[in-house]
Coordinates of C-alpha atoms in Angstrom, one line a residue:
T1 CA -0.5 0.0 -0.1
S2 CA 2.8 2.6 0.7
D3 CA 4.3 1.5 -2.3
F4 CA 1.3 3.1 -4.1
L5 CA 0.1 6.5 -2.0
F6 CA 3.1 7.9 -0.6
P7 CA 4.8 9.1 -3.8
F8 CA 1.0 10.9 -4.0
L9 CA 1.0 12.4 -0.3
S10 CA 5.0 12.9 0.5
G11 CA 4.1 16.2 2.6
L12 CA 1.2 14.6 3.6
C13 CA 2.0 12.3 6.5
A14 CA -1.0 13.2 8.8
M15 CA -4.2 12.8 6.7
S16 CA -6.3 10.1 7.4
A17 CA -7.6 7.9 5.8
R18 CA -11.1 9.8 5.5
H19 CA -9.7 12.5 3.7
V20 CA -7.9 10.1 1.1
R21 CA -9.1 6.2 0.3
R22 CA -5.8 4.3 0.1
A23 CA -6.0 1.2 -2.2
E24 CA -6.3 -2.0 -1.2
A25 CA -2.8 -2.9 -3.0
P26 CA 0.0 -1.6 -5.2
R27 CA -0.7 -2.3 -8.5
A28 CA 2.3 -2.2 -11.2
E29 CA 4.1 0.7 -12.6
G30 CA 2.2 2.9 -14.5
P31 CA 1.2 6.2 -16.1
R32 CA 0.0 8.9 -13.1
V33 CA -3.1 11.4 -13.5
A34 CA -4.7 14.1 -11.5
V35 CA -7.6 14.8 -12.5
V36 CA -8.8 18.5 -10.7
G37 CA -12.3 19.7 -9.6
T38 CA -15.5 18.4 -7.3
G39 CA -17.7 18.1 -9.8
P40 CA -18.5 15.9 -13.0
A41 CA -16.6 16.2 -15.3
A42 CA -13.9 15.5 -13.4
L43 CA -15.9 12.6 -12.0
M44 CA -16.6 10.7 -15.2
C45 CA -13.5 11.7 -16.9
V46 CA -12.0 9.4 -13.4
R47 CA -14.5 7.2 -14.2
E48 CA -13.8 6.1 -17.9
L49 CA -10.3 6.2 -17.4
A50 CA -10.4 3.8 -15.0
K51 CA -13.0 1.4 -16.5
L52 CA -9.7 1.7 -19.9
V53 CA -7.4 1.3 -17.2
R54 CA -9.8 -2.1 -15.6
S55 CA -10.2 -4.3 -18.7
D56 CA -6.1 -3.5 -20.0
Q57 CA -7.2 -1.8 -23.1
P58 CA -5.3 0.5 -24.3
K59 CA -2.1 -1.8 -23.2
A60 CA -0.5 2.1 -22.9
L61 CA -3.1 2.0 -19.6
Q62 CA -1.6 -1.0 -18.0
G63 CA -0.5 0.2 -13.7
A64 CA -2.2 3.4 -14.5
R65 CA -2.4 5.2 -10.8
I66 CA -5.8 8.1 -11.2
S67 CA -4.7 10.4 -8.0
L68 CA -9.4 11.8 -7.7
C69 CA -8.4 15.2 -5.8
T70 CA -11.9 17.5 -4.7
S71 CA -12.3 21.2 -3.3
R72 CA -15.8 21.5 -2.3
G73 CA -18.0 19.6 0.0
K74 CA -20.8 20.4 -2.2
L75 CA -20.6 20.5 -6.5
A76 CA -19.2 22.8 -8.3
T77 CA -19.5 25.8 -9.0
Q78 CA -23.0 24.7 -11.6
M79 CA -23.8 22.9 -8.6
G80 CA -23.2 25.4 -5.6
P81 CA -21.1 27.6 -4.0
R82 CA -18.6 27.3 -1.3
N83 CA -20.2 28.5 1.7
Q84 CA -23.5 27.1 0.8
T85 CA -24.6 25.2 4.2
L86 CA -25.1 21.5 3.4
P87 CA -27.8 19.5 2.8
V88 CA -29.2 17.3 6.0
P89 CA -31.0 14.6 5.5
G90 CA -35.4 15.0 6.3
K91 CA -34.7 19.2 6.4
P92 CA -35.8 21.1 3.6
F93 CA -32.2 22.3 1.3
F94 CA -31.5 24.5 -1.8
D95 CA -30.2 23.4 -5.3
Y96 CA -28.4 25.6 -6.1
G97 CA -27.9 26.6 -9.7
C98 CA -28.0 22.7 -11.4
Q99 CA -31.7 22.6 -10.5
Y100 CA -32.2 19.4 -12.6
F101 CA -30.8 17.6 -15.3
T102 CA -31.8 15.2 -18.4
A103 CA -30.4 12.3 -20.4
C104 CA -31.0 12.6 -24.2
D105 CA -27.2 10.8 -25.2
P106 CA -27.2 6.9 -25.2
W107 CA -24.3 6.5 -23.0
F108 CA -25.2 9.5 -20.8
A109 CA -28.3 8.6 -20.2
A110 CA -27.2 4.6 -19.1
E111 CA -24.6 6.3 -16.7
V112 CA -27.7 8.0 -15.3
E113 CA -29.7 4.8 -15.2
H114 CA -27.3 4.0 -13.1
W115 CA -26.7 7.1 -10.8
A116 CA -30.6 6.3 -10.1
S117 CA -29.5 2.4 -8.9
I118 CA -27.3 3.2 -6.4
G119 CA -29.6 5.7 -4.5
A120 CA -27.9 9.1 -6.1
C121 CA -30.8 10.6 -7.7
Q122 CA -34.1 10.1 -9.5
P123 CA -36.3 11.1 -12.4
L124 CA -39.2 13.9 -11.3
G125 CA -42.7 12.8 -11.5
E126 CA -44.0 12.8 -14.7
G127 CA -45.6 17.0 -15.5
E128 CA -43.9 18.7 -13.2
V129 CA -42.1 19.9 -14.7
G130 CA -43.0 22.7 -17.4
A131 CA -42.6 26.4 -18.8
W132 CA -45.0 29.5 -17.7
S133 CA -45.6 31.3 -20.6
P134 CA -47.9 34.4 -19.7
E135 CA -49.8 33.9 -23.6
S136 CA -50.3 29.9 -22.1
G137 CA -49.8 29.8 -18.7
F138 CA -47.8 26.9 -17.7
R139 CA -47.4 23.7 -19.9
P140 CA -45.8 20.2 -18.1
L141 CA -42.5 19.4 -20.1
V142 CA -43.9 15.6 -21.6
G143 CA -41.5 13.9 -24.3
D144 CA -38.0 13.0 -21.6
R145 CA -37.2 12.4 -18.0
C146 CA -36.6 15.1 -15.4
W147 CA -33.6 14.0 -13.2
V148 CA -32.6 15.2 -10.0
G149 CA -30.1 14.3 -7.4
N150 CA -31.8 12.5 -3.7
G151 CA -31.8 15.4 -1.3
G152 CA -29.9 17.8 -3.2
M153 CA -26.9 17.6 -6.0
G154 CA -24.5 18.0 -4.3
P155 CA -25.3 14.6 -2.3
M156 CA -25.7 13.5 -4.9
L157 CA -21.7 13.8 -6.4
S158 CA -20.5 12.8 -2.9
R159 CA -22.7 9.8 -3.1
L160 CA -20.8 9.2 -6.1
I161 CA -18.0 9.8 -5.9
E162 CA -17.4 7.0 -2.6
Q163 CA -19.3 4.8 -4.9
T164 CA -16.9 5.4 -7.8
V165 CA -13.7 5.4 -5.0
K166 CA -14.6 2.2 -3.8
E167 CA -15.9 0.6 -7.6
F168 CA -12.2 1.3 -8.4
D169 CA -10.3 0.9 -5.6
G170 CA -6.2 0.2 -6.3
I171 CA -6.7 2.2 -9.4
V172 CA -8.8 5.6 -7.9
E173 CA -7.8 7.4 -4.8
H174 CA -9.6 10.1 -3.5
V175 CA -7.4 13.2 -2.0
S176 CA -10.7 15.7 -0.7
G177 CA -10.0 19.2 0.6
F178 CA -13.1 18.6 2.3
P179 CA -13.8 19.5 4.9
Q180 CA -10.0 20.3 6.0
E181 CA -9.1 22.3 3.6
D182 CA -5.1 21.9 3.9
W183 CA -6.0 18.6 2.0
K184 CA -7.5 21.6 -0.9
V185 CA -5.5 21.6 -4.2
V186 CA -5.0 25.0 -4.5
S187 CA -1.3 24.9 -7.1
L188 CA 0.8 23.4 -9.6
A189 CA 4.5 23.3 -10.7
R190 CA 6.4 20.9 -13.9
G191 CA 9.6 19.8 -13.0
G192 CA 12.2 17.1 -14.6
A193 CA 9.7 14.3 -12.7
G194 CA 6.0 15.6 -13.5
W195 CA 3.9 17.2 -12.1
E196 CA 3.4 17.9 -8.7
L197 CA 0.1 19.8 -7.5
G198 CA 0.0 22.2 -4.1
T199 CA -2.5 21.7 -1.5
K200 CA -3.4 24.7 1.0
G201 CA -1.3 23.8 3.9
G202 CA 1.8 23.1 1.9
G203 CA 1.9 19.5 1.4
K204 CA 2.4 18.0 -1.7
L205 CA 0.9 15.9 -4.0
G206 CA 2.8 13.5 -7.3
P207 CA 4.6 13.6 -9.4
F208 CA 1.7 12.8 -12.4
D209 CA 2.5 12.0 -15.3
V210 CA -1.2 14.9 -16.4
V211 CA -3.1 16.8 -14.9
V212 CA -6.5 17.7 -15.7
G213 CA -8.9 20.4 -14.6
G214 CA -12.1 20.0 -15.1
F215 CA -13.5 22.8 -13.5
A216 CA -13.2 25.9 -15.9
Q217 CA -14.4 29.0 -14.2
H218 CA -12.0 32.2 -14.5
C219 CA -12.3 33.1 -11.0
L220 CA -10.6 29.6 -10.7
T221 CA -8.4 28.7 -13.5
D222 CA -6.7 31.8 -13.3
P223 CA -5.4 31.8 -9.9
F224 CA -5.0 27.6 -10.4
L225 CA -2.5 28.1 -14.2
K226 CA -1.0 31.3 -13.5
T227 CA 1.1 28.9 -10.0
G228 CA 2.0 26.7 -13.0
D229 CA 3.8 29.7 -14.6
E230 CA 4.9 29.2 -18.4
A231 CA 4.1 25.3 -18.8
C232 CA 0.3 26.4 -17.9
A233 CA 0.4 30.1 -19.8
R234 CA -0.7 27.7 -23.2
M235 CA -3.4 26.3 -21.0
L236 CA -4.6 29.2 -18.6
R237 CA -4.7 31.7 -22.4
C238 CA -7.8 28.5 -24.1
L239 CA -9.7 29.0 -21.4
R240 CA -9.6 32.3 -20.7
R241 CA -11.1 32.2 -24.6
V242 CA -14.1 30.6 -21.9
E243 CA -17.3 32.9 -22.0
S244 CA -20.0 32.8 -19.6
N245 CA -23.6 34.0 -18.7
Q246 CA -24.6 35.7 -14.9
I247 CA -26.9 34.6 -13.5
I248 CA -28.8 36.0 -9.7
P249 CA -30.3 33.3 -7.1
I250 CA -32.3 33.4 -4.9
Q251 CA -32.9 31.7 -2.6
V252 CA -36.7 31.4 -0.2
S253 CA -38.0 30.1 1.7
F254 CA -41.8 30.7 2.6
E255 CA -42.8 30.6 6.5
G256 CA -46.6 31.8 5.7
D257 CA -49.6 29.9 4.5
P258 CA -48.3 27.6 0.9
L259 CA -48.0 29.5 -2.1
P260 CA -50.2 27.9 -4.8
M261 CA -48.0 25.9 -6.7
P262 CA -49.2 22.8 -8.0
F263 CA -45.4 21.8 -10.0
T264 CA -42.3 21.5 -8.6
A265 CA -40.3 23.6 -10.7
A266 CA -41.3 25.7 -14.6
H267 CA -39.5 27.6 -16.2
V268 CA -40.4 31.2 -17.1
Y269 CA -41.1 33.0 -20.1
S270 CA -41.3 36.3 -21.7
E271 CA -41.2 37.7 -18.0
E272 CA -37.5 40.8 -17.5
A273 CA -35.7 39.3 -14.4
L274 CA -36.9 35.9 -13.7
S275 CA -36.6 32.8 -15.7
W276 CA -36.6 29.7 -13.1
I277 CA -38.9 29.0 -10.0
C278 CA -38.3 25.8 -9.0
D279 CA -39.7 24.2 -4.9
N280 CA -37.2 21.9 -3.7
T281 CA -39.3 20.6 -0.8
K282 CA -41.1 18.4 -3.7
K283 CA -37.8 16.8 -4.3
P284 CA -36.7 14.0 -2.7
Q285 CA -34.8 13.6 0.0
Q286 CA -31.4 11.8 0.3
G287 CA -33.3 8.8 1.4
G288 CA -35.2 8.2 -1.8
K289 CA -38.2 9.7 -0.3
L290 CA -39.9 12.3 -2.4
G291 CA -40.9 15.5 -0.7
T292 CA -40.1 16.9 2.9
P293 CA -42.1 18.3 5.2
G294 CA -41.6 21.9 6.7
A295 CA -42.2 26.0 4.7
Q296 CA -41.3 25.6 1.2
H297 CA -37.4 26.3 0.2
L298 CA -38.1 27.9 -3.7
T299 CA -35.0 28.8 -5.6
L300 CA -35.3 31.5 -8.2
L301 CA -33.2 32.2 -10.8
S302 CA -33.5 35.3 -13.2
T303 CA -32.4 36.0 -16.7
A304 CA -28.5 36.3 -17.8
R305 CA -29.9 39.8 -19.8
F306 CA -31.2 41.0 -16.2
A307 CA -28.3 39.5 -13.5
E308 CA -25.0 40.9 -16.4
R309 CA -27.3 44.2 -16.4
E310 CA -27.9 44.5 -12.6
F311 CA -24.6 43.5 -11.3
N312 CA -22.5 45.4 -14.1
C313 CA -24.2 49.5 -13.6
N314 CA -25.1 48.9 -10.1
P315 CA -23.4 45.9 -7.9
K316 CA -23.7 47.6 -5.0
G317 CA -26.9 47.5 -5.2
Y318 CA -28.3 45.0 -7.5
R319 CA -29.8 42.3 -4.6
R320 CA -32.7 44.7 -4.1
S321 CA -32.9 45.2 -7.7
A322 CA -33.1 41.9 -7.9
E323 CA -35.4 40.7 -4.2
E324 CA -38.5 43.6 -6.1
Q325 CA -38.2 42.6 -9.5
M326 CA -37.7 39.2 -9.3
F327 CA -40.4 38.1 -6.3
A328 CA -42.8 40.8 -8.2
A329 CA -42.3 38.5 -10.8
L330 CA -43.2 35.4 -8.3
A331 CA -46.7 36.6 -7.1
R332 CA -47.6 37.3 -11.0
V333 CA -46.2 33.9 -12.4
L334 CA -48.2 32.2 -9.5
G335 CA -51.2 34.8 -9.7
V336 CA -50.8 36.4 -6.3
G337 CA -51.1 39.6 -5.0
S338 CA -49.0 39.8 -2.9
L339 CA -46.3 37.7 -0.9
A340 CA -46.9 38.9 2.3
A341 CA -48.9 36.6 3.4
H342 CA -46.5 32.9 2.5
V343 CA -43.4 35.4 4.8
P344 CA -41.1 35.1 2.7
R345 CA -37.6 34.7 4.1
V346 CA -34.7 34.9 1.9
N347 CA -31.6 33.2 2.8
R348 CA -29.7 34.3 -0.3
I349 CA -29.2 36.6 -2.8
N350 CA -26.0 35.7 -4.6
H351 CA -24.9 37.3 -7.9
W352 CA -23.4 34.2 -10.1
E353 CA -20.1 35.6 -11.9
D354 CA -19.5 32.5 -13.7
G355 CA -22.9 31.2 -15.1
L356 CA -23.6 28.8 -17.9
A357 CA -21.3 28.5 -20.9
M358 CA -22.0 30.5 -24.1
K359 CA -19.5 29.9 -26.5
M360 CA -17.2 26.3 -27.4
P361 CA -14.5 25.7 -29.3
P362 CA -14.7 25.3 -32.8
D363 CA -15.0 22.2 -33.9
S364 CA -14.8 21.2 -30.3
R365 CA -13.5 17.7 -29.9
G366 CA -14.5 16.9 -26.2
C367 CA -12.6 18.6 -24.2
L368 CA -8.5 20.3 -24.2
L369 CA -5.2 19.0 -23.9
D370 CA -2.2 21.0 -24.2
V371 CA 0.6 17.6 -26.0
E372 CA 3.9 19.1 -25.2
V373 CA 2.9 19.3 -21.1
G374 CA 0.7 16.9 -20.5
L375 CA -2.5 19.3 -19.5
G376 CA -5.9 18.4 -20.2
W377 CA -9.1 20.6 -19.4
C378 CA -12.7 19.3 -19.0
G379 CA -16.3 21.6 -19.0
D380 CA -20.0 21.5 -20.2
F381 CA -18.3 24.5 -22.5
C382 CA -17.2 21.7 -24.9
V383 CA -20.4 20.2 -25.1
A384 CA -23.3 21.9 -23.7
P385 CA -24.0 23.9 -20.9
G386 CA -25.9 21.7 -17.4
V387 CA -24.6 18.5 -15.9
Q388 CA -25.5 15.5 -19.5
G389 CA -22.4 18.5 -21.5
A390 CA -19.8 17.8 -18.5
A391 CA -20.5 14.1 -18.2
L392 CA -19.9 14.3 -22.5
S393 CA -16.8 16.4 -22.2
G394 CA -14.9 13.8 -19.1
R395 CA -15.4 11.3 -21.1
A396 CA -13.9 12.4 -23.9
M397 CA -11.3 13.5 -21.9
A398 CA -10.4 10.2 -20.8
E399 CA -10.6 8.8 -24.2
T400 CA -8.1 11.5 -24.7
L401 CA -5.9 10.2 -22.7
A402 CA -6.3 7.3 -23.1
A403 CA -5.3 8.1 -26.4
Y404 CA -2.1 10.0 -26.4
L405 CA -0.7 8.0 -23.7
Q406 CA 0.1 5.0 -26.2
G407 CA 2.5 7.8 -28.2
P408 CA 2.4 11.3 -27.5
S409 CA 4.1 11.4 -30.8
E410 CA 1.6 10.2 -32.9
F411 CA -0.9 11.8 -31.1
D412 CA -3.4 14.0 -33.3
A413 CA -4.0 17.2 -31.5
R414 CA -5.4 19.5 -34.4
G415 CA -8.5 21.3 -32.6
L416 CA -7.5 20.4 -29.1
L417 CA -5.9 24.0 -27.8
P418 CA -7.5 26.3 -29.5
A419 CA -6.9 29.3 -28.0
D420 CA -5.9 31.9 -30.7
D421 CA -9.1 30.7 -32.8
E422 CA -12.4 32.2 -32.2
W423 CA -15.5 30.2 -31.0
V424 CA -18.5 30.0 -31.6
A425 CA -22.1 30.0 -30.0
I426 CA -22.4 26.8 -28.0
D427 CA -26.3 26.2 -29.3
R428 CA -24.9 24.8 -32.0
N429 CA -24.2 21.1 -30.3
E430 CA -25.1 18.0 -32.0
L431 CA -26.9 17.2 -29.3
K432 CA -29.7 19.1 -30.5
T433 CA -30.9 20.5 -27.4
S434 CA -32.4 23.4 -26.5
L435 CA -30.0 26.2 -24.5
V436 CA -32.6 27.9 -21.5
D437 CA -30.2 30.5 -19.5
I438 CA -30.2 28.3 -16.4
G439 CA -28.4 25.7 -18.8
A440 CA -28.9 22.6 -22.1
F441 CA -32.3 20.6 -22.5
S442 CA -33.2 17.9 -24.5
G443 CA -35.1 19.3 -27.3
R444 CA -37.0 15.9 -26.7
L445 CA -38.4 17.6 -23.6
G446 CA -40.4 20.9 -26.4
L447 CA -38.3 23.4 -24.5
R448 CA -38.2 26.3 -26.7
S449 CA -34.6 28.3 -26.6
A450 CA -34.3 31.4 -24.9
S451 CA -31.0 32.5 -24.0
T452 CA -30.4 36.6 -22.6
H453 CA -26.9 36.3 -22.3
T454 CA -25.4 39.9 -23.5
D455 CA -22.1 41.9 -24.1
L456 CA -22.6 44.2 -20.9
V457 CA -20.0 41.1 -18.8
P458 CA -16.7 43.1 -18.9
S459 CA -14.5 39.7 -18.0
A460 CA -16.9 37.3 -21.7
V461 CA -13.4 37.0 -22.5
G462 CA -10.2 37.6 -21.2
G463 CA -10.1 35.4 -18.0
Y464 CA -10.1 37.0 -14.5
N465 CA -10.1 40.4 -13.9
N466 CA -11.9 43.1 -11.1
A467 CA -14.4 44.0 -12.8
A468 CA -16.1 40.6 -13.6
H469 CA -15.8 39.9 -9.8
Y470 CA -16.4 43.4 -8.2
G471 CA -18.6 44.5 -11.1
A472 CA -18.1 47.9 -13.6
A473 CA -18.2 50.2 -10.3
G474 CA -14.6 48.0 -9.3
K475 CA -13.9 47.6 -5.4
G476 CA -15.6 49.2 -2.2
K477 CA -13.3 52.0 -0.8
D478 CA -11.5 50.0 2.0
G479 CA -10.8 46.6 0.0
G480 CA -14.0 44.5 1.1
S481 CA -16.4 43.7 -1.9
P482 CA -18.9 45.5 -3.2
H483 CA -21.2 41.9 -3.3
S484 CA -21.9 43.0 0.2
G485 CA -21.1 46.6 0.3
G486 CA -25.1 47.6 -1.3
K487 CA -27.7 49.5 0.5
G488 CA -29.2 46.1 0.2
K489 CA -32.4 44.4 2.1
G490 CA -31.5 40.8 2.8
V491 CA -31.4 38.5 5.2
G492 CA -28.8 36.2 6.9
K493 CA -26.8 35.7 5.2
S494 CA -27.3 37.4 2.2
Q495 CA -27.5 41.1 4.0
G496 CA -24.5 43.6 2.8
K497 CA -23.1 45.7 6.0
G498 CA -23.0 48.7 4.2
Q499 CA -20.6 51.1 2.4
G500 CA -18.2 48.2 1.2
K501 CA -18.0 46.6 4.8
G502 CA -18.6 43.5 4.5
Q503 CA -16.5 40.0 3.9
G504 CA -17.1 37.8 0.9
K505 CA -19.1 38.4 -1.3
S506 CA -22.5 38.1 0.6
Q507 CA -21.7 38.3 4.1
G508 CA -22.9 41.2 6.5
K509 CA -24.9 42.9 8.9
G510 CA -26.7 45.8 6.7
K511 CA -30.0 47.6 7.5
W512 CA -31.7 45.0 4.6
R513 CA -34.0 43.2 6.2
G514 CA -35.8 41.5 2.8
Q515 CA -39.3 42.1 3.2
G516 CA -40.0 45.6 1.7
Y517 CA -41.5 44.3 -1.6
Y518 CA -44.9 41.8 -1.4

C-alpha cells in the first residue's frame, strides 16, 4: 500500500483515511494521472479512465493510477457555492444553480440509470417540470425525464464519488479538500519528474505524468493556472476564451400560507427578471422519499440579461433590485396579488459571475489538451452547459488521454488547444438540446430555446478581472467586496453591511431586512 500511496502524498503524512482512500495493494508502475475538480466532468473523466485501466485496453494504461482531487463539500460552481449550508437528511434544502438535468445522449442515459440504481438520483414525476408564459400559463414538459439528485445535487455527486472510489479500489484514490481545507489543491508546477500539485496546507502531491482540470470559472482557473507559470500559459490563454453568462439566484423560504404552486418547477418566459422557479421541498430526500415537510424552500434564478445589467451597472444595489423585481415576477406567475401572507424569508441572494458557458471551441473534440506538457481540461463549455455536457466532456477527456498516452509523438492534437481561434456559439451543439439561461436540456422536452446573454459582461472573454468580480464600479473603498457593500435588504447571509465593508461575497450585517416588496 505504501508503494502506491506515498509518492502522491509527500508532505501529507498526517492525512487521515477519511480524506484519502488508500488502495488495497500496489499495482504495476503505469501512468500517473491527477484529475482536479468536484463536478461531473472531473468525476466522469476518472470513471471512464478507470474503466479503461481495468480492461487493460489500451496497453499504455496498464498499471495507471488516478488521483481525484476534490476541493468542496458540495458540487462545482454550477451545483453549489462554497459556503452554502450542507443539506441535512430529512430537512428542507436549497439546490443552488443546477436544478435538474436530462439525458438525451445514449451513453449518458445509461450512466444516469446506474446512478439511479445506487440511490443517487431519480426522475421527477411526469408534468412536474414545465414552462410558464403569460399566453399559455403553465405547460408541462413531456417527452423526456427530468432528473434530480436525491437530497439535492450536492449529496448526489458525493455519493457518486464515494461509489467510484470503492468500485475502482486499487486504481483510484480520492484526495478530498473538504472538510479539512489543508488538503485542498491550490497550485501546480511542472519539473523534471512531471507535475506536482500543492495543497493549501503546504503539502505536495505527485509526481504526475498528466494533470486534468475539471472546472472553467475564470475566478478559479486564472489563479490556479498562474501558479504553474510558463508550463500552464497556453492552457490559461485557451481557457480565457471561455465566455459565460451571469445569473442572480435567490434562495427563499415561505413561512406562512403555502404558495399556490401545483408543480415542482417551471421555466419562465416573457418576464424580464425571472427565468426559473423551483420548490425544492417537492424534490426527493436523500433516502429517495419524495417531498420534505416544512416551509416551502424555493430557488429563483434570474434571466441572464437582468443579472448582467443589474450587477455590472449597479454592483452595490443589485440585491435590492433582484428581490424587488424577481419577487414581483414570482407573484405574477403564481397569480398572487401579494406575497406578504406567505411570509417570505430570504436565505441568500448571490451573483453567479461565471454562470453557464455560452461559447465553445470550434470543431470541439469535447475537451482540451496541451500535448507538450501533459495538461488537459474538460467541462461543459466543450459540449453544452449542464450535467450531461460536463459528463460527455469528461468521457472525451478520458478517451483522448488514453490515445495520447499510447504515443504522444504520433497523437493527433488538432483542435485540442484553440487558444487563438474564434470560439462559436454553444447553441450549435450536436446534441440538439434546447438552450435557456440556466442550461441545455433535451430537445425532446419541447422546451423553447431562449438565451438572454448580453455583451454587458466585462470579462466575457479574457479571464478573471476586478470588473468581473466586483462589477463595473470596481472595488469598495476599504477593500471589501461591493457584493456586500450596498444598501441591500437581504436577510442573514444575504445582508450587506454598507459602504463596502462586508466580508466576502454575501456576508455582513446591513439594514436590508428583505421584506419590503411583497
